[in-house]
Amino acid sequence: MATDQQEHLKIEQLQHQSQDDIEVIAGRERENLEGWIPSLASESEVREVLEKAFDYRGDVTITRKDGTVVEGYLYDRRTGTTLETSVVRIMPTPAKGTTTTAIQRVMIPYSEIAALNFSGRDTAAGRTFEAWVKKYWEKKAAGETNIQIEPEKLD
């Protein structure tokens, strides 16, 4: 529990920092990948892009070499020694108007991926712990009481 003086000092400190300054955690660079269509020309590019897709908190659209398209959330990847033995697993976005709750998950070998698009909104953008702390201290400085940790609504 912070004292009133500690809270005042923290508020003073946070008032001089921009939102962008406190969103970056030391040791981890935040990239804006939303809408990015990367090159997949080499094996190393494929592996690097799919690692970024795994960390991405929005939907991606994968076009297979046979022309089929899968859009959804990339929730897992397994890297093997070759592209043929490496796979991504995707939870496809349900088609509009679909009433079923059963979702058929899709597994795609790296070697079958022709293109990838970071097509969905990055739901984690701007929602760091530091951003939440800044909002907390701003509310506290404004005199709000009963400030709670509540998840922000996803669109």
Short mmCIF file of C-alpha atoms in Angstrom, two decimals:
data_model
loop_
_atom_site.label_atom_id
_atom_site.label_comp_id
_atom_site.label_asym_id
_atom_site.label_seq_id
_atom_site.Cartn_x
_atom_site.Cartn_y
_atom_site.Cartn_z
CA MET A 1 0.00 0.00 0.00
CA ALA A 2 1.51 3.28 -1.10
CA THR A 3 1.51 6.36 1.06
CA ASP A 4 -0.07 9.58 -0.15
CA GLN A 5 3.38 11.06 -0.78
CA GLN A 6 4.44 8.00 -2.84
CA GLU A 7 1.25 8.23 -4.88
CA HIS A 8 1.81 11.96 -5.46
CA LEU A 9 5.39 11.34 -6.62
CA LYS A 10 4.27 8.56 -8.96
CA ILE A 11 1.56 10.78 -10.46
CA GLU A 12 4.12 13.56 -11.00
CA GLN A 13 6.47 11.09 -12.70
CA LEU A 14 3.80 9.64 -15.02
CA GLN A 15 2.47 13.06 -16.03
CA HIS A 16 5.78 13.78 -17.75
CA GLN A 17 5.82 10.55 -19.79
CA SER A 18 3.94 9.98 -23.01
CA GLN A 19 1.80 6.92 -23.61
CA ASP A 20 4.34 5.70 -26.17
CA ASP A 21 7.20 5.95 -23.68
CA ILE A 22 5.59 3.69 -21.10
CA GLU A 23 4.19 1.17 -23.59
CA VAL A 24 7.64 -0.11 -24.44
CA ILE A 25 8.96 -2.63 -21.97
CA ALA A 26 12.71 -2.80 -21.72
CA GLY A 27 14.11 -5.73 -23.67
CA ARG A 28 11.10 -6.19 -25.94
CA GLU A 29 10.40 -4.14 -29.01
CA ARG A 30 6.78 -3.76 -29.99
CA GLU A 31 6.18 -3.92 -33.72
CA ASN A 32 3.10 -2.72 -35.51
CA LEU A 33 2.38 -5.73 -37.71
CA GLU A 34 -1.29 -5.06 -38.44
CA GLY A 35 -1.83 -5.05 -42.22
CA TRP A 36 1.72 -6.21 -42.98
CA ILE A 37 2.22 -8.66 -45.86
CA PRO A 38 5.80 -9.90 -45.47
CA SER A 39 8.03 -11.49 -48.06
CA LEU A 40 8.38 -15.25 -47.73
CA ALA A 41 11.17 -15.71 -50.25
CA SER A 42 13.62 -17.72 -48.16
CA GLU A 43 13.36 -20.39 -45.47
CA SER A 44 14.70 -17.99 -42.84
CA GLU A 45 12.07 -15.37 -43.78
CA VAL A 46 9.30 -17.98 -43.50
CA ARG A 47 10.49 -19.07 -40.06
CA GLU A 48 10.94 -15.48 -38.81
CA VAL A 49 7.53 -14.33 -40.07
CA LEU A 50 5.72 -17.32 -38.59
CA GLU A 51 7.35 -16.65 -35.20
CA LYS A 52 6.02 -13.09 -35.40
CA ALA A 53 2.60 -14.42 -36.43
CA PHE A 54 2.62 -16.67 -33.35
CA ASP A 55 3.30 -13.65 -31.10
CA TYR A 56 0.70 -11.53 -32.92
CA ARG A 57 -2.58 -11.11 -31.04
CA GLY A 58 -4.83 -10.73 -34.06
CA ASP A 59 -6.01 -12.88 -36.93
CA VAL A 60 -3.77 -13.72 -39.86
CA THR A 61 -4.66 -14.79 -43.37
CA ILE A 62 -2.59 -17.59 -44.89
CA THR A 63 -2.68 -18.37 -48.59
CA ARG A 64 -1.50 -21.88 -49.40
CA LYS A 65 0.48 -22.72 -52.50
CA ASP A 66 -2.62 -24.47 -53.91
CA GLY A 67 -4.51 -21.15 -53.69
CA THR A 68 -6.75 -21.94 -50.72
CA VAL A 69 -7.01 -19.28 -48.04
CA VAL A 70 -7.31 -19.74 -44.28
CA GLU A 71 -8.08 -16.81 -42.00
CA GLY A 72 -7.94 -17.12 -38.25
CA TYR A 73 -5.88 -17.00 -35.09
CA LEU A 74 -2.47 -18.70 -35.25
CA TYR A 75 -2.27 -20.24 -31.79
CA ASP A 76 0.58 -22.74 -32.16
CA ARG A 77 3.57 -23.62 -34.25
CA ARG A 78 5.95 -26.54 -34.20
CA THR A 79 9.33 -26.06 -35.74
CA GLY A 80 11.11 -29.00 -37.27
CA THR A 81 14.40 -29.33 -39.08
CA THR A 82 12.79 -28.58 -42.46
CA LEU A 83 9.83 -26.52 -43.67
CA GLU A 84 8.02 -29.77 -44.47
CA THR A 85 8.26 -30.93 -40.84
CA SER A 86 7.32 -27.53 -39.36
CA VAL A 87 3.64 -26.66 -38.94
CA VAL A 88 1.37 -23.88 -37.74
CA ARG A 89 -2.00 -24.49 -36.16
CA ILE A 90 -4.84 -22.06 -36.76
CA MET A 91 -8.26 -21.60 -35.27
CA PRO A 92 -10.22 -20.37 -38.32
CA THR A 93 -12.48 -17.36 -38.06
CA PRO A 94 -16.08 -18.62 -38.17
CA ALA A 95 -17.96 -17.67 -41.29
CA LYS A 96 -20.53 -14.92 -40.84
CA GLY A 97 -23.93 -16.35 -40.07
CA THR A 98 -22.47 -19.58 -38.71
CA THR A 99 -24.35 -20.82 -35.68
CA THR A 100 -22.17 -23.78 -34.79
CA THR A 101 -19.70 -23.44 -31.94
CA ALA A 102 -17.53 -26.34 -33.09
CA ILE A 103 -14.49 -24.95 -34.86
CA GLN A 104 -12.35 -27.23 -37.01
CA ARG A 105 -8.73 -26.33 -36.29
CA VAL A 106 -6.34 -26.33 -39.23
CA MET A 107 -2.73 -27.52 -39.37
CA ILE A 108 -0.59 -26.16 -42.21
CA PRO A 109 3.03 -27.18 -42.96
CA TYR A 110 5.38 -24.23 -43.42
CA SER A 111 6.26 -25.60 -46.86
CA GLU A 112 2.64 -25.10 -48.09
CA ILE A 113 2.45 -21.40 -47.17
CA ALA A 114 2.68 -19.04 -50.15
CA ALA A 115 1.67 -15.79 -48.43
CA LEU A 116 0.74 -14.46 -45.02
CA ASN A 117 -1.12 -11.30 -44.11
CA PHE A 118 -1.45 -9.87 -40.60
CA SER A 119 -5.08 -9.15 -41.44
CA GLY A 120 -6.79 -8.84 -38.07
CA ARG A 121 -6.65 -6.09 -35.50
CA ASP A 122 -3.86 -6.49 -32.95
CA THR A 123 -5.94 -6.83 -29.79
CA ALA A 124 -2.91 -6.40 -27.53
CA ALA A 125 -1.80 -3.05 -28.99
CA GLY A 126 -1.75 -0.36 -26.34
CA ARG A 127 -2.81 -2.72 -23.57
CA THR A 128 0.38 -3.16 -21.62
CA PHE A 129 0.53 -3.32 -17.87
CA GLU A 130 2.37 0.00 -17.88
CA ALA A 131 -0.47 1.61 -19.86
CA TRP A 132 -2.96 0.26 -17.35
CA VAL A 133 -0.87 1.59 -14.45
CA LYS A 134 -0.75 5.01 -16.08
CA LYS A 135 -4.57 5.02 -16.42
CA TYR A 136 -4.87 3.92 -12.81
CA TRP A 137 -2.72 6.80 -11.58
CA GLU A 138 -4.59 9.28 -13.79
CA LYS A 139 -7.90 8.15 -12.31
CA LYS A 140 -6.44 8.31 -8.83
CA ALA A 141 -5.16 11.85 -9.48
CA ALA A 142 -8.63 12.83 -10.72
CA GLY A 143 -10.05 11.74 -7.37
CA GLU A 144 -11.79 8.57 -8.52
CA THR A 145 -12.29 5.91 -5.91
CA ASN A 146 -13.02 2.21 -6.14
CA ILE A 147 -10.63 1.84 -9.10
CA GLN A 148 -10.51 -1.80 -10.17
CA ILE A 149 -8.70 -3.97 -12.63
CA GLU A 150 -11.20 -4.65 -15.37
CA PRO A 151 -10.53 -6.10 -18.79
CA GLU A 152 -11.09 -3.80 -21.71
CA LYS A 153 -13.79 -4.83 -24.14
CA LEU A 154 -12.68 -6.50 -27.33
CA ASP A 155 -14.42 -5.16 -30.39
#
